[in-house]
Short mmCIF file of C-alpha atoms in Angstrom, two decimals:
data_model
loop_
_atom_site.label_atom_id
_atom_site.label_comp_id
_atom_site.label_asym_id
_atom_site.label_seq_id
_atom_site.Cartn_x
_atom_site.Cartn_y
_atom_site.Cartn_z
CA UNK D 272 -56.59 -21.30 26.94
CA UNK D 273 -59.69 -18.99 27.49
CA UNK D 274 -59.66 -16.59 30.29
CA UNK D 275 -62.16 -19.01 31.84
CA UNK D 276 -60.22 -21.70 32.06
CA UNK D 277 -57.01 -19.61 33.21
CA UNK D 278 -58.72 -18.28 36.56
CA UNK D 279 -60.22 -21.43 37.27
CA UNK D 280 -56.38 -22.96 36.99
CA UNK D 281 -55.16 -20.20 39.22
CA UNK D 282 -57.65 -20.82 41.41
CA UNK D 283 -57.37 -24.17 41.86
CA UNK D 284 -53.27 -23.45 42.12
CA UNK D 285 -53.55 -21.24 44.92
CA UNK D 286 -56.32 -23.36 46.84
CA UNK D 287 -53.86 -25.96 46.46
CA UNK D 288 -51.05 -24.33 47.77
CA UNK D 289 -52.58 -22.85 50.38
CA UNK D 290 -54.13 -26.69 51.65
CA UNK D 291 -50.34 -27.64 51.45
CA UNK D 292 -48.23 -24.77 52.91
CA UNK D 293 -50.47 -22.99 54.57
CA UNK D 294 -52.15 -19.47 54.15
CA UNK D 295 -49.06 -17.30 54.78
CA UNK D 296 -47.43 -18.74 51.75
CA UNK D 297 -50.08 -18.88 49.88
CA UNK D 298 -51.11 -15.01 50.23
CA UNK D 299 -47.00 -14.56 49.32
CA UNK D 300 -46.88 -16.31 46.48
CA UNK D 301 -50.05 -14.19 45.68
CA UNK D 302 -48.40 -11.22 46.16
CA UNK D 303 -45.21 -11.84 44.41
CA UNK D 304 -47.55 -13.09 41.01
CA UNK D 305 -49.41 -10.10 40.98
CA UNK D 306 -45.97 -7.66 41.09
CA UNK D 307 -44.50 -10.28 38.67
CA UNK D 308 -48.11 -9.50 36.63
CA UNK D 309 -47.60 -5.61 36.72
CA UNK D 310 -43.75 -5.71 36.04
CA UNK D 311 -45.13 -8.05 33.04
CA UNK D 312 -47.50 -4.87 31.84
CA UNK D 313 -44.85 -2.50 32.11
CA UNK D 314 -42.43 -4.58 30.05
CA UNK D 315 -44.83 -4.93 27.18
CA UNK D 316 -45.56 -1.20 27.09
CA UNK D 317 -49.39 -1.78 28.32
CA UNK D 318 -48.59 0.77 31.79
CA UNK D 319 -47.83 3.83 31.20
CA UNK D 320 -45.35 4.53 34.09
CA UNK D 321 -45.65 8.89 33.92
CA UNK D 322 -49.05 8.40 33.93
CA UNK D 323 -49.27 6.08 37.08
CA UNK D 324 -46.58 8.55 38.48
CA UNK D 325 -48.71 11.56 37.40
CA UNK D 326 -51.82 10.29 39.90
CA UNK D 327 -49.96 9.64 42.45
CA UNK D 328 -47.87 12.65 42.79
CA UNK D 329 -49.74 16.30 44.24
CA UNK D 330 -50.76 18.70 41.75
CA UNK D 331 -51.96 21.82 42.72
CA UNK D 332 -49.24 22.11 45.09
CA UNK D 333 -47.86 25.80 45.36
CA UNK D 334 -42.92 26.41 45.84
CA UNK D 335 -42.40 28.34 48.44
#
């Protein structure tokens, strides 16, 4: 399956989910695929989790 044809499925899967449920559980289900997604990354080695850690921690910050 090209790329392509992957975001038009997920696409059309969220469209349809949200004409079903609703938009709350749509955005949810959303959010919880895109975690899932990351989590994914992680697992396979392609995040590097010190890294991410590293940018979002203060350097340049001066012990008292």
């Amino acid at each position: 399956m090209s790329q392509q044809q992957f975001g038009f499925l997920a696409g059309f899967l969220f469209v349809g989910l949200w004409a079903v449920a609703g938009i709350g559980p749509a955005i949810g289900a959303l959010i919880v695929g895109a975690i899932g997604f990351f989590i994914g990354r992680v697992l396979d080695g392609n995040v590097d989790v010190a890294d991410l850690v590293g940018r979002f921690t203060p350097s340049g910050t001066k012990s008292r």
